Coordinates of C-alpha atoms in Angstrom, one line a residue:
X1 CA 9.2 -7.1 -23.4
X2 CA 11.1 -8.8 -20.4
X3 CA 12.2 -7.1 -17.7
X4 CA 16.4 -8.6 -17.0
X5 CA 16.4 -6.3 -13.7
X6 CA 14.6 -3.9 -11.2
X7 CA 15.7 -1.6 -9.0
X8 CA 12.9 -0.1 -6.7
X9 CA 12.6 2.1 -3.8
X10 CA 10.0 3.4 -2.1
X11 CA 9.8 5.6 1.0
X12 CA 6.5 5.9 3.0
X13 CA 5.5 8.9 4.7
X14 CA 2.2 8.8 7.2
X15 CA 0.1 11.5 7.5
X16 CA -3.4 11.1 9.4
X17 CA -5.8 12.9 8.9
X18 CA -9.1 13.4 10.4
X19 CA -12.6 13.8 9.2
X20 CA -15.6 14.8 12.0
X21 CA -14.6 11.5 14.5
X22 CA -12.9 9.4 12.1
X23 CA -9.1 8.6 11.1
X24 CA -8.0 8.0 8.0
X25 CA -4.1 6.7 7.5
X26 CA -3.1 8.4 4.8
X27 CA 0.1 8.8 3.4
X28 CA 2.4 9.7 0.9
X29 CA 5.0 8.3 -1.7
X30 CA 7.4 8.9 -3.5
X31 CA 8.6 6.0 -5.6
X32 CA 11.5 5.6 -7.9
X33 CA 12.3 2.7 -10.4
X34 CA 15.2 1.3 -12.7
X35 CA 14.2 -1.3 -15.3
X36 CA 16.5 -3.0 -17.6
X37 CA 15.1 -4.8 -20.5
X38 CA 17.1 -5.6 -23.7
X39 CA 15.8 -6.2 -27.8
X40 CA 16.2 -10.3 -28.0
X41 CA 16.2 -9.7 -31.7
X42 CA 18.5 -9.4 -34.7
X43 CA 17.0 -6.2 -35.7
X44 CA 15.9 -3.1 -34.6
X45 CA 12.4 -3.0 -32.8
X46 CA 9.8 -0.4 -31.1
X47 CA 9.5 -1.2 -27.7
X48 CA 5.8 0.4 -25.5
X49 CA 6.5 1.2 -22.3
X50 CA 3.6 1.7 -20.0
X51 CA 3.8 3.0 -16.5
X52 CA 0.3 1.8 -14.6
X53 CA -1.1 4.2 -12.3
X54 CA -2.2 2.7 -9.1
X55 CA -5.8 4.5 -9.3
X56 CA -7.2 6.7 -11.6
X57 CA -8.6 9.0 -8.8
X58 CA -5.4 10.2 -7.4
X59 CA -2.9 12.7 -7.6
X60 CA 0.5 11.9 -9.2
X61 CA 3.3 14.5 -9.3
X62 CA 6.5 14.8 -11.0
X63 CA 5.8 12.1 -13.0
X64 CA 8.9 10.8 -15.2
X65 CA 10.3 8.3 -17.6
X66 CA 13.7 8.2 -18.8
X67 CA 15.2 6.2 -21.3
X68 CA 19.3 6.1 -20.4
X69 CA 18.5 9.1 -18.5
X70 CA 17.0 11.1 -21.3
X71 CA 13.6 12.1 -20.9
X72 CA 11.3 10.6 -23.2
X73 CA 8.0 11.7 -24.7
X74 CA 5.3 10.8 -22.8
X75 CA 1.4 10.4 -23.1
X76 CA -1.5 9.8 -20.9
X77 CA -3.8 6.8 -21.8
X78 CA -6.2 5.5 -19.0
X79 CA -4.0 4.5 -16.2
X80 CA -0.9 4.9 -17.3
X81 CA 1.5 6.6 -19.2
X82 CA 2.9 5.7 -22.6
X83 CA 6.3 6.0 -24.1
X84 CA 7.8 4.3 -27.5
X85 CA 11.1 4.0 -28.2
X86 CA 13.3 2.2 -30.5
X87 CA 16.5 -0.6 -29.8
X88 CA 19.0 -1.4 -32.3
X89 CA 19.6 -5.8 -32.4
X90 CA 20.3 -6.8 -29.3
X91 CA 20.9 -3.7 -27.5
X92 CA 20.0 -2.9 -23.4
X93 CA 18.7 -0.3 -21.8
X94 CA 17.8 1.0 -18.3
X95 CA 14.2 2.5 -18.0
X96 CA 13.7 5.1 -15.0
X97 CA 10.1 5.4 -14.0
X98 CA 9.4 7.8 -10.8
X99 CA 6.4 9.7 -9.0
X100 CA 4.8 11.0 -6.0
X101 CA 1.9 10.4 -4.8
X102 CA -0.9 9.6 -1.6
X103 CA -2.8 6.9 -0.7
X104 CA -5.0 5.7 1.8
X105 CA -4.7 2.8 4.4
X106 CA -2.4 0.4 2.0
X107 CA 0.2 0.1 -0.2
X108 CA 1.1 -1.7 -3.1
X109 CA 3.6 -3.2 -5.9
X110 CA 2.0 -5.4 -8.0
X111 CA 3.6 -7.5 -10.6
X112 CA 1.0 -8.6 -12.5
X113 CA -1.8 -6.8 -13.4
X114 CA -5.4 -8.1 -13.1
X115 CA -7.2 -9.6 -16.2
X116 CA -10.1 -7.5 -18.0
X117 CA -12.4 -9.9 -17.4
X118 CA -12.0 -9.7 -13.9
X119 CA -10.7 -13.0 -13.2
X120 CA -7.4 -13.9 -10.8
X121 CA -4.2 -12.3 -12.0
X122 CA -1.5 -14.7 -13.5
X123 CA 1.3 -16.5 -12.0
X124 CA 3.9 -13.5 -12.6
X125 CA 8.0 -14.0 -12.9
X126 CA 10.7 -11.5 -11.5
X127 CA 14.5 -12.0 -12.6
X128 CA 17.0 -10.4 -10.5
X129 CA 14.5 -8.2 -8.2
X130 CA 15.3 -5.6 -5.5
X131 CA 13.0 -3.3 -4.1
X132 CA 13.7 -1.2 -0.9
X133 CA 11.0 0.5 0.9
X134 CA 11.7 2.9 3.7
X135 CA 9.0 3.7 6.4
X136 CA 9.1 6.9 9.0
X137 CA 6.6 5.1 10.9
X138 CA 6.3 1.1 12.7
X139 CA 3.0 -0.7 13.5
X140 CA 2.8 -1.5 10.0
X141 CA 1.1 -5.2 9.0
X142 CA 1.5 -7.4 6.1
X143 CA -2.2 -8.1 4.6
X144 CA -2.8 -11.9 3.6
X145 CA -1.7 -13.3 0.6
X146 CA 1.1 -10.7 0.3
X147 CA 5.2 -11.1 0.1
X148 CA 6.8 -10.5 3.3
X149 CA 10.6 -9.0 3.0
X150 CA 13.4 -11.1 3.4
X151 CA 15.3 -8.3 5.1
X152 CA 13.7 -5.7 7.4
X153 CA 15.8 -3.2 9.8
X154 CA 15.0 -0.7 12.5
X155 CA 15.5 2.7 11.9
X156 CA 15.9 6.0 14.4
X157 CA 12.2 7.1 12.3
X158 CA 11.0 3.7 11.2
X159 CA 12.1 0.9 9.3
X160 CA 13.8 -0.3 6.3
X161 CA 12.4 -3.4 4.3
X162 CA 13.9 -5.4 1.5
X163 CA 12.7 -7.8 -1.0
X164 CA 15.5 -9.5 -2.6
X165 CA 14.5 -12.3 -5.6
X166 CA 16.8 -13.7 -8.2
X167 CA 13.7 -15.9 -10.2
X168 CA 10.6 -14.7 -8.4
X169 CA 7.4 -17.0 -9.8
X170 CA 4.7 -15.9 -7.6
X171 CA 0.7 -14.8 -7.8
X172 CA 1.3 -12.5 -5.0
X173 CA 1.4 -8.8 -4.7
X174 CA 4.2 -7.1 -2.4
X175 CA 2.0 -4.9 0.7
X176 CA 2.4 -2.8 3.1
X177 CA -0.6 -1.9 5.5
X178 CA -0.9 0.9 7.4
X179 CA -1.1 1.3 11.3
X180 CA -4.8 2.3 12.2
X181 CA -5.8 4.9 14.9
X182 CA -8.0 4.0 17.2
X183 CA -11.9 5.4 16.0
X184 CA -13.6 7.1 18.8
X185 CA -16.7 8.1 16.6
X186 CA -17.6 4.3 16.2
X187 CA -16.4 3.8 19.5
X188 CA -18.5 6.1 20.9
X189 CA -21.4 5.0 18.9
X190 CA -21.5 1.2 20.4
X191 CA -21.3 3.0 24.2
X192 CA -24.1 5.6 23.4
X193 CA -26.0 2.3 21.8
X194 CA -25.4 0.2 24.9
X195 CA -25.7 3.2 27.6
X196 CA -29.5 2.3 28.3
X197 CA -28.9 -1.0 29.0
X198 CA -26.4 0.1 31.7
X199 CA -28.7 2.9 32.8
X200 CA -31.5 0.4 32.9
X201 CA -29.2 -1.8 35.4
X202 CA -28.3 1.2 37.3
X203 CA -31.9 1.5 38.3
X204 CA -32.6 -1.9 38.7
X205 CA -29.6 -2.1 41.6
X206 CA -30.9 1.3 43.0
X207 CA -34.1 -0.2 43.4
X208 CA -32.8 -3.7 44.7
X209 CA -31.1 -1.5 47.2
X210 CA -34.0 0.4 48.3
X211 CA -35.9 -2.8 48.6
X212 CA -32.9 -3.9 50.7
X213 CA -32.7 -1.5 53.0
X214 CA -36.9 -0.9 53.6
X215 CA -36.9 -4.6 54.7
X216 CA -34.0 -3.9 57.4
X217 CA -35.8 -0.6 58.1
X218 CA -39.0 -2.9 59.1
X219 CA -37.5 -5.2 60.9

């Protein structure tokens, strides 16, 4: 099945959260998304949809797919959820996929998924593309070998991010990377590691000094 069109937003919440000395950048999503797709043939066909879950060890709520905005039965299977439906010749329709969700230090669209046998995705293709992703946060990065947006605009919270493609043909993912908080366990670590050698030094002035100041004393 091709996809004609998408329509996807995204909006990015970030929520630290803190663990003994450590930060973690955590946040949360919730993430909406219109796909039209259309049966090519002169007869009626079953189309599969499947809805990938980012990670199976992760909590998705208010999970839905609708078909023409009618709900359609859904099961779980892996990493994703499963729907079938049925087109009459050469009919379109809109899918509408949406969930929330929480991740941890990145996020994600993917359009190709990775092969089983663990090789490099394929070369993916993207007709007539829009996704929107709203941040209440800056200090965001864009990790290597990932899309940058061809719009992006300041908000009063955040920021506002668009990637606009009428034929995308790419291998790369679309990525957002959270801002990091600055770790004082690790940080604290190096100086505890490195405080004898500055306590060492401390003594070996001291004792410069007092050498110093006996040889004035004597003269």
């Amino acid at each position: 099945m091709k996809i004609d069109a998408s329509r996807i937003a995204a909006t990015l919440h970030l929520d630290y959260r803190q663990k003994g000395l450590l930060w973690f950048s955590t946040y949360k999503v919730d993430f909406e998304g219109a796909y039209t797709f259309q049966n090519p043939t002169a007869r009626e066909e079953e189309f599969v949809v499947q809805l990938p879950f980012p990670a199976q060890q992760a909590v998705y709520d208010n999970v839905q797919l609708l078909l023409d905005d009618k709900p359609m039965a859904v099961t779980l299977a892996g990493r994703k959820a499963v729907a079938r439906t049925r087109l009459a010749a050469g009919a379109k329709s809109v899918l509408h996929a949406a969930y929330r969700s929480q991740g941890l230090d990145s996020w994600r669209y993917t359009f190709a998924r990775e092969k089983t046998d663990g090789s490099e995705k394929e070369i993916s293709q993207a007709r007539d593309f829009q996704l929107l992703v709203k941040t209440d946060f800056s200090g965001f990065d864009f990790p290597d070998n990932s899309l940058s947006p061809t719009e992006k605009r300041q908000t009063a919270n955040g920021w506002e991010m668009e990637w606009n493609y009428q034929n995308l043909v790419s291998g790369f993912d679309i990525a957002l990377k959270m801002p990091q908080k600055l770790q004082p366990g690790p940080l604290a670590g190096r100086i505890s590691y490195f405080a004898p050698v500055s306590l060492f030094f401390f003594f070996f002035l001291v004792f410069i000094l007092s050498a110093l100041r006996g040889m004035t004393y004597t003269r």
